[in-house]
Each structure stands twice: as structure tokens, then as C-alpha cells.
């Protein structure tokens, strides 16, 4: 700051408070460091002398007490014995000399041999009395400390003396080595303290802005002048609630008395709200407080921030002139909030009617008293809205307390008359404002009688806004006011247009979604079976429910499917499958898989082999679609699917099942018990390379087999194990239920309110063919047995009342049995089954399948299967574990069918 006023700053002549404090602190630190170093030097000298005394005494006492010293002193040649030992001890203890002498002070040992035999220089009197003598002398080698220690004999008398000495310089050298470290530490302390002092001074300089005493006084004067000159009130309150400062503007705005400094805020006579705010010290920003006839904007901050004293500083600004503007801003803010809330509450679902109901309810609660929404009829079905002067509409939603006989009810069709403003302006997308309905300005021509009812019930104002999206008119929204006394004005019209414009976007999205959903459902329905095929093996019932629209994929349309496929020999295949995902892709994949299952079933392969072929197909689908997605376009999702395939034979009651990642089927026994069939679990379709196992069990007549997809038992609030347990408890214990009743019971117990996944359910109650409907024979491998076989078959047909079919059956059996005898091996088994058709089966132990060919005119054979194909309605081959079965079916006339025949059941 001194530089700011043009005066250069000098280190030796500091004018600022911070600079003076800095120099004083540096001087004190230097003096303290110098005193510490001097004390260390003096202390090191004392320590050196003490160390010399301790070491000389220790060495002398150690040698004096060494073993054999007394004998050496009494020996004829003490020097010869003690000199080597003394020198070794001297060098080991690093003293300057170690002397052994007799009681008269004559040396026996010395580092200098020429001194041996001479008298010891030093005090030995106290040592002869048994004491230890230490003294500091100056010898030929310099200042030293020597110690004299007596050697005590066995009789307790002094027999000799030992003296050890060390120069002080040798001991002080150890201490002197520490002086560099001491001076380094002193320098570091000096630098550290000087740096800390500089930081403290810098902070002080920053807080005082480098000002000197005079400058600080001048700054305070300026501050005080500004504080009382500004047109904004300033109040400072201490932490104990006492007023510290109030400038002139604050005194004027709050009508404060002159002597307010130091008084409690509660004693100033302020209104309770303002006094409570000043005492609380809470942080506020532009909080408006009415004080008398003024409207004050208050800002308050704590003074404790950044290390300040406890308390608060408050500024007051007179905003009385802004009161009118604030009112208009509140209105604008309210309208913005209304539009924001409308975006959150309108269009929560992709349902056209639901969106209209949300719009009507929101408008009636937040904007007007009554709201009606009319949509073009084509929009309700998801189609593109029609254009023209008179669009056919239907009332879709009404909200508010509608008086009886006033407004059209929901579902009422209507067209706006071209003679009214609504009929002419709405098709063009223009809104209509009728501020006073009682004036009957022409709107009543739509329905004069109803118009009189509307006015009679107190409805006095109306706004009509077309629902417009992407340039087309979807419908119209009419806002009515009855309880609200104010009529609609132009600002209300602008708000209504904005509200309807936002709702129209949601409504158009819902319309387009409805169209796509309808297309997807139509596709899916066309791919699922519409009715069950004619067969007598089981009595079946089914349910299919798509996921709730807007939850799973495209309108909830998924890839669940089921099927019942009649097989040769009165058998039937039961299929349930599930394609992962939702939408058109899942539905299309489901159709491909269902068609493939039909084709593989026509080959009459066992369930595990059929699933293997289906797995190969899904793998190829993924490979093909993955190759198509290698470009810039979106890659098709990987197909994942599960399937359960079961074959039931009503002749034997055997049921063979295999599954690929599907849930276990539930078996309901005729006695009412329920259990899940432990079908070996194979991997889902599309993984490839994994085998599938089969499960075979015997089903009693009247058993119910429940096949389903995971959407029935799994939900957001329920895991699959819990759902399967609930299904078992629900369906078990009710043996008298029909398949239809079983389906209804399952859905009633497990169907969630808004299913997130498709549900496919198939219930099949088994039937058994009576023994009277079946005839079988073992045929020996002898051509002569063919005639006997034909005769036995004819007798059985006559017994069944099928004599008309005898000739054809004879030809078929003759050809099939003859071929089996000629080309096959092992025993031959023939079986006739009378059901809705006549079935002939010839089984052998050969795996070679015959094939149809056309014989030339000169060929003697090769026409057998050709004749069979002409005579039978269908024929084919199926392989068994030990061979094959060639079968044929012959259609029976209705007169040939006995409705009371055993095996026909009426449930």
C-alpha cells in the first residue's frame, strides 16, 4: 500500500506495521539462536572434561581390579609382567597412558620405556589411603585429566597404585565433530523461524494492506464516511445480540433512536419478525420484510467466516417501488411452474386415452374449472388424423364438476358446425376465446339447447385450443370457467396454448405408439395358433397375455409361444417356448421358431433330437443377423430362447419330455396331488454344442400337464421360486377342475396388475385309448404269414364296423408286411388303431427307410409305396430305439365313427 501512494518500500526503513513487526521478530530469532549456540559451546567444554575424568577412572579401576595384578606387583620382575598388559589395556581403552606403580610412586609401566623406574608426577596420598584421586594437569602432551586408583591386596592393604590419563583434546574431538550438525540445525532453525515470521508478516501486511499508522487512520476515516453516506442500511450485531454499528440509512429505514450502539436488538422497538431475524444471525439473501409502510430487501451474512468475530452483518435496501413488479413476476413464475408441472404430470404413459384424462384433470385443477378433450376418431385407433373442415371427433376425457345436461359426456361423437367459430378456426389450428358465453356471440349454434343449459349452470367463459402436432390437428381441448369469477383473458389464452402444445407432443407420441403396438400385436397374433387342432390325445386349454403396454419393449409384445401338434399314431406334441426380449424382433423370431418346430415335428424325431435341431437353427439365425450388422447399421440383438417339448402317446400313456433352459412343467395327478416334473435341464437355445436329455413317465388318464413361461411365475415383487411354489399350491388339491378352470385359477392367483413379461399357459388333460380300439399282432418273418395277417385285420375291421375299409387296409398291410419280411430284420409287429382315422403301423428292427419312387413300365416291382400313397390319406416313417415304424392313416367317414366307442371322452 505504501508503494500505492508513491513511496518506495525499504528493508532498513520499514514504515508499515507489518514491516516493523517483521524486523523485530527476525532480531529476536537471531539473538535466540546465537545464545543457544554459545550455551552449546560452553556445555561441550564441560562435557569434555567430565568425559575425560569418567574414562580415566574407569580404565584405572578396571586395570587395578584385574586378576593377577597383586601377584605381579609382588613378583621379582613386576615390569616384565605388567608392561605388556598395561600397554594392551591402554591401546584398547584409547587413553594416553596407563601407569602401574608401587606405594612409593615408582613406575613399573609407562608408554615411554625410559620413564619406567622414575617417580610418578601427581598426587598419590589419598590413593594410598584407599581413595580415588582425579586431577587436571598440564603435562608434556598437553592439558589432561588423570586418575590414581589403589590396588587393594588380599589382606585389605594398598599394595600398589594404577594411574590412567587422557588428554582433554582427545575427548573434546568427539564433541567437536557434532559442531557442524549443531550449526546446521541452528541455521535451519534460523531459516525456518525467519520464513515463518515472513509468512506471519505477509499475512499481517495483507490484512492491513501494507498501511502505516497514519494511513490506517485515514482509511478508517474514509470507511466511516462511506458507511454513513451510502443509500443502503448496514447493521452489525455481535454474537450476544447487541448492536455494534448502524449507519445513517439503517437508522432511517428502521426508525432507530440515536443511542443504539451497545443495546440489545430486542430493546430497539423493531417489529418482531425483523428483530428475530437480526438476533438469529441466519444467512438470508434478498428476503423481503415489510417494515411499516416500507418493503425492505434484507441480506444477512455471518461475520465468523474467515476467522472473524462472532456476529452478523445485515444490509437493508428499500424495494417498495418493486412491489408491483414483484406481483407480476409472481404471476409469471406461477405460470412457468404450471407449465413445468404439466410436463411432469401429462404424458406419463404411452396411452392416448390416459394422456387425455391427465390433461383434463390437470387443467381442471390448476387452470380452469372444467376441461373437455375431444379427439379425432382416427387418432384413437392410432391412425394418422384426417384433415378437412369437419373432422369427426369423439369426446375422450372430461374433468371437473360438470353440471348435468350441460357438456357432452365421454364417448359422444361430434362434429363442430361450420357456422360457428369453432368449426371455422379449429381446422386451421387457431384458438378461440369466448370471454362471455352469456353474450351468445355465435358459439351456441353448435347446440342451442345445450348452450342455454351451459349458461344456466353458471359456466361463463371458454377457451378452445386445437391439439396440433407435426402440422396436423389431433383434436381440441376446451377450458371452461364456472366457479372462478374472473373471465378468461388474452394472457390465459396464451397460457392455454402453451399447455396444450406441450400435451399435444405427448399425445402424438402415444398415438404413434398405439399404432406400432397394434401392428406388433397383429403380427404376433398371426404367428400364434388361433385354435387348437383336432386330436383325441388330450383335452387342452390355453391362455396368452402380452406384457402391459409401455413396460416391456414395443407395447409389451414378446416372443412367448405355445403349440399342440398332432403326431402319427394318435400321439400329440405339446410345446411352450420363450424368446428373450420384446418387440417386433422377438415376435418375428418366435414365428420362425414355431414354424421350425412344426417342420421338425413332422419328421417325427424324439424331443431331445428336435431341440438339438432347434438349437442349430437359433445359432444360424444369430450368425446371419450378426453378419448383417457388421456394416454401419445397428447390429441385431443376439437371439436367446427357451423351449419345452413333450410327446404324449394316448395308447400307452407314455409322455417323453425335454427342455432347453425352460421352467419345469407342473403335473397334476388325478388324485389332486401336484408335483414339478424333474425334466433334465438343457442349456437355452443358441448356445450350441450341449446335449439335451429326455424324461419319460407314465401318465394316468385324467392327469393334467401344465406348461407355462416364466412370465407367469416371475415378477418384480416375486422371484421365480416363490412363484412356482404359489402355482403348485394354487393348482394342487383340485382334481375336478377342467383345463379351462385350471387356466383361470392360475391367472387369478399369479397374474400381476401390470405384467412386465408375456405369459403363455397351456394345460392338457390326458386321455387314454381303450383296449378295444387297438389291435396288434406279431408276424413271423415268413411270406406265408401275410395272408394270415390280412385275414386277422379284416376280422378286426368287421368287428369295428369298418368293413368298407377292409379292401384298402388289406392292400396296405400286404405291401408293408411283405416289404418288412423281404428287406427288414427281426420280429415284425403290426398294430391297428381306430380313432378319428384308421391307423396302420408296421414295426421292424431295420433302420432303413423305404422311399417312394415311380416304376418304369417294364419294371416288375417298385409300385408298392406308390399304391400306398394313393390309397392312404397320409403315410410316413418314424424311428424308434430298436428300429422303425411305417404308418398310414385312412380317413373315416362320419358314419363310420362311433361316438360311444371306448376312448371317446366328453369333458
Tab-separated table of C-alpha atoms in Angstrom, residues 266-467:
chain	number	residue	atom	x	y	z
A	266	UNK	CA	-34.812	-6.810	21.303
A	267	UNK	CA	-34.780	-3.405	23.052
A	268	UNK	CA	-34.791	-1.306	19.856
A	269	UNK	CA	-38.552	-1.415	19.323
A	270	UNK	CA	-38.407	-3.228	15.980
A	271	UNK	CA	-41.226	-5.414	14.693
A	272	UNK	CA	-40.914	-8.999	15.985
A	273	UNK	CA	-40.041	-10.560	12.611
A	274	UNK	CA	-37.196	-8.115	11.901
A	275	UNK	CA	-35.837	-8.318	15.471
A	276	UNK	CA	-35.911	-12.137	15.333
A	277	UNK	CA	-34.009	-12.113	12.049
A	278	UNK	CA	-31.292	-9.780	13.355
A	279	UNK	CA	-30.859	-11.818	16.563
A	280	UNK	CA	-30.792	-15.197	14.804
A	281	UNK	CA	-27.847	-14.334	12.571
A	282	UNK	CA	-29.077	-16.790	9.929
A	283	UNK	CA	-27.938	-16.304	6.353
A	284	UNK	CA	-30.592	-14.750	4.094
A	285	UNK	CA	-30.447	-13.371	0.572
A	286	UNK	CA	-32.899	-10.744	-0.662
A	287	UNK	CA	-35.526	-11.763	1.880
A	288	UNK	CA	-38.376	-9.253	1.764
A	289	UNK	CA	-39.670	-7.861	5.100
A	290	UNK	CA	-42.465	-5.306	5.470
A	291	UNK	CA	-41.402	-2.645	7.977
A	292	UNK	CA	-44.049	-0.038	8.475
A	293	UNK	CA	-45.030	1.207	5.037
A	294	UNK	CA	-41.742	0.067	3.519
A	295	UNK	CA	-40.807	-3.190	1.850
A	296	UNK	CA	-37.169	-3.965	2.710
A	297	UNK	CA	-34.930	-6.477	0.958
A	298	UNK	CA	-32.680	-7.954	3.638
A	299	UNK	CA	-29.311	-9.645	3.130
A	300	UNK	CA	-27.547	-11.090	6.138
A	301	UNK	CA	-24.200	-12.853	6.499
A	302	UNK	CA	-22.201	-14.150	9.419
A	303	UNK	CA	-19.010	-12.333	10.451
A	304	UNK	CA	-17.475	-15.562	11.768
A	305	UNK	CA	-16.470	-16.686	8.295
A	306	UNK	CA	-12.744	-16.420	7.521
A	307	UNK	CA	-11.919	-16.191	11.230
A	308	UNK	CA	-13.949	-13.103	12.041
A	309	UNK	CA	-15.604	-12.361	15.401
A	310	UNK	CA	-18.996	-13.932	16.197
A	311	UNK	CA	-21.925	-11.932	14.963
A	312	UNK	CA	-23.632	-10.896	11.732
A	313	UNK	CA	-23.735	-8.002	9.292
A	314	UNK	CA	-27.043	-7.070	7.701
A	315	UNK	CA	-27.801	-4.822	4.743
A	316	UNK	CA	-31.204	-3.273	4.110
A	317	UNK	CA	-32.490	-1.985	0.786
A	318	UNK	CA	-35.795	-0.206	0.223
A	319	UNK	CA	-37.699	-2.095	-2.502
A	320	UNK	CA	-41.094	-0.542	-2.072
A	321	UNK	CA	-41.065	0.558	-5.717
A	322	UNK	CA	-40.585	-3.031	-6.819
A	323	UNK	CA	-43.741	-4.310	-5.128
A	324	UNK	CA	-45.856	-4.022	-8.248
A	325	UNK	CA	-43.158	-5.615	-10.380
A	326	UNK	CA	-42.838	-8.417	-7.831
A	327	UNK	CA	-46.540	-9.174	-8.131
A	328	UNK	CA	-46.278	-9.528	-11.890
A	329	UNK	CA	-43.137	-11.632	-11.505
A	330	UNK	CA	-45.014	-13.950	-9.122
A	331	UNK	CA	-47.705	-14.407	-11.727
A	332	UNK	CA	-45.133	-15.213	-14.400
A	333	UNK	CA	-43.324	-17.555	-12.062
A	334	UNK	CA	-46.594	-19.299	-11.226
A	335	UNK	CA	-47.346	-19.823	-14.895
A	336	UNK	CA	-43.873	-21.188	-15.547
A	337	UNK	CA	-44.323	-23.600	-12.645
A	338	UNK	CA	-47.694	-24.632	-14.035
A	339	UNK	CA	-46.114	-25.474	-17.397
A	340	UNK	CA	-43.271	-27.314	-15.681
A	341	UNK	CA	-45.707	-29.369	-13.602
A	342	UNK	CA	-47.737	-30.092	-16.712
A	343	UNK	CA	-44.678	-31.608	-18.370
A	344	UNK	CA	-44.250	-33.914	-15.377
A	345	UNK	CA	-47.912	-34.909	-14.918
A	346	UNK	CA	-49.183	-35.126	-18.502
A	347	UNK	CA	-47.995	-37.947	-20.734
A	348	UNK	CA	-46.795	-40.328	-18.033
A	349	UNK	CA	-47.853	-43.300	-20.177
A	350	UNK	CA	-47.981	-44.070	-23.875
A	351	UNK	CA	-51.754	-44.414	-23.793
A	352	UNK	CA	-53.887	-41.974	-25.792
A	353	UNK	CA	-56.936	-42.004	-23.522
A	354	UNK	CA	-54.849	-41.878	-20.348
A	355	UNK	CA	-52.931	-38.862	-21.674
A	356	UNK	CA	-56.219	-37.052	-22.440
A	357	UNK	CA	-57.503	-37.807	-18.942
A	358	UNK	CA	-54.275	-36.451	-17.404
A	359	UNK	CA	-54.565	-33.266	-19.481
A	360	UNK	CA	-58.203	-32.752	-18.482
A	361	UNK	CA	-57.563	-33.402	-14.794
A	362	UNK	CA	-54.530	-31.105	-14.673
A	363	UNK	CA	-56.292	-28.284	-16.486
A	364	UNK	CA	-59.374	-28.503	-14.263
A	365	UNK	CA	-57.304	-28.432	-11.072
A	366	UNK	CA	-54.693	-25.831	-11.968
A	367	UNK	CA	-56.106	-23.577	-14.696
A	368	UNK	CA	-59.858	-23.706	-15.165
A	369	UNK	CA	-62.877	-25.295	-13.524
A	370	UNK	CA	-63.895	-27.699	-16.300
A	371	UNK	CA	-61.944	-29.279	-19.151
A	372	UNK	CA	-63.094	-31.441	-22.044
A	373	UNK	CA	-60.848	-33.173	-24.578
A	374	UNK	CA	-62.155	-34.271	-27.985
A	375	UNK	CA	-60.022	-36.398	-30.308
A	376	UNK	CA	-60.337	-37.317	-33.934
A	377	UNK	CA	-61.699	-40.860	-34.242
A	378	UNK	CA	-58.703	-41.963	-36.296
A	379	UNK	CA	-56.312	-40.802	-33.555
A	380	UNK	CA	-57.971	-43.104	-31.018
A	381	UNK	CA	-57.088	-46.105	-33.178
A	382	UNK	CA	-53.537	-44.906	-33.729
A	383	UNK	CA	-54.013	-43.846	-37.348
A	384	UNK	CA	-52.975	-40.585	-38.945
A	385	UNK	CA	-55.603	-37.885	-38.222
A	386	UNK	CA	-57.873	-36.953	-41.056
A	387	UNK	CA	-57.835	-33.431	-42.489
A	388	UNK	CA	-60.770	-31.328	-43.565
A	389	UNK	CA	-63.198	-28.690	-42.386
A	390	UNK	CA	-65.401	-31.109	-40.408
A	391	UNK	CA	-63.304	-33.682	-38.598
A	392	UNK	CA	-65.265	-36.461	-36.913
A	393	UNK	CA	-64.365	-36.367	-33.231
A	394	UNK	CA	-65.253	-38.227	-30.073
A	395	UNK	CA	-65.276	-36.865	-26.543
A	396	UNK	CA	-62.399	-38.662	-24.812
A	397	UNK	CA	-61.997	-37.039	-21.388
A	398	UNK	CA	-63.933	-34.731	-19.062
A	399	UNK	CA	-62.655	-33.336	-15.734
A	400	UNK	CA	-64.248	-31.100	-13.109
A	401	UNK	CA	-67.731	-30.890	-11.624
A	402	UNK	CA	-69.835	-30.957	-14.778
A	403	UNK	CA	-73.475	-29.948	-14.294
A	404	UNK	CA	-75.998	-32.449	-15.647
A	405	UNK	CA	-77.172	-31.795	-19.186
A	406	UNK	CA	-74.529	-29.154	-19.932
A	407	UNK	CA	-71.461	-30.684	-21.618
A	408	UNK	CA	-71.320	-33.739	-23.894
A	409	UNK	CA	-70.420	-36.927	-21.968
A	410	UNK	CA	-67.387	-39.125	-22.667
A	411	UNK	CA	-67.796	-41.241	-25.779
A	412	UNK	CA	-70.175	-38.820	-27.529
A	413	UNK	CA	-69.366	-38.393	-31.250
A	414	UNK	CA	-69.437	-34.845	-32.616
A	415	UNK	CA	-68.590	-32.533	-35.465
A	416	UNK	CA	-68.158	-28.810	-34.972
A	417	UNK	CA	-70.609	-26.910	-37.128
A	418	UNK	CA	-69.079	-24.781	-39.846
A	419	UNK	CA	-71.383	-21.909	-38.826
A	420	UNK	CA	-69.519	-21.482	-35.524
A	421	UNK	CA	-66.114	-20.019	-34.774
A	422	UNK	CA	-65.002	-23.449	-33.550
A	423	UNK	CA	-65.947	-25.063	-36.850
A	424	UNK	CA	-64.081	-22.493	-38.949
A	425	UNK	CA	-60.999	-21.706	-36.867
A	426	UNK	CA	-60.118	-25.021	-35.234
A	427	UNK	CA	-59.379	-26.894	-38.526
A	428	UNK	CA	-56.934	-24.081	-39.324
A	429	UNK	CA	-55.201	-24.540	-35.959
A	430	UNK	CA	-56.417	-21.238	-34.479
A	431	UNK	CA	-57.646	-20.960	-30.870
A	432	UNK	CA	-60.990	-19.455	-29.877
A	433	UNK	CA	-61.644	-17.259	-26.822
A	434	UNK	CA	-65.212	-16.692	-25.617
A	435	UNK	CA	-64.823	-14.357	-22.620
A	436	UNK	CA	-68.599	-14.013	-22.075
A	437	UNK	CA	-70.667	-17.052	-23.042
A	438	UNK	CA	-73.867	-15.336	-21.958
A	439	UNK	CA	-73.481	-12.914	-24.893
A	440	UNK	CA	-74.217	-15.827	-27.290
A	441	UNK	CA	-71.884	-14.453	-29.936
A	442	UNK	CA	-72.443	-17.431	-32.247
A	443	UNK	CA	-70.902	-20.356	-30.347
A	444	UNK	CA	-74.401	-21.503	-29.353
A	445	UNK	CA	-75.228	-22.546	-32.960
A	446	UNK	CA	-73.443	-25.845	-32.301
A	447	UNK	CA	-76.294	-26.949	-29.982
A	448	UNK	CA	-78.699	-24.133	-28.925
A	449	UNK	CA	-80.469	-26.159	-26.226
A	450	UNK	CA	-77.246	-27.380	-24.627
A	451	UNK	CA	-75.793	-23.833	-24.869
A	452	UNK	CA	-78.660	-22.497	-22.750
A	453	UNK	CA	-78.016	-25.239	-20.182
A	454	UNK	CA	-74.318	-24.325	-20.058
A	455	UNK	CA	-75.040	-20.647	-19.298
A	456	UNK	CA	-77.821	-21.550	-16.876
A	457	UNK	CA	-75.425	-23.638	-14.785
A	458	UNK	CA	-73.027	-20.709	-14.367
A	459	UNK	CA	-70.379	-21.578	-16.954
A	460	UNK	CA	-69.425	-18.105	-18.138
A	461	UNK	CA	-66.147	-18.263	-20.085
A	462	UNK	CA	-64.472	-20.688	-22.528
A	463	UNK	CA	-61.175	-21.208	-24.375
A	464	UNK	CA	-60.848	-23.739	-27.207
A	465	UNK	CA	-57.332	-24.726	-28.301
A	466	UNK	CA	-56.650	-27.259	-31.071
A	467	UNK	CA	-54.356	-30.178	-30.296
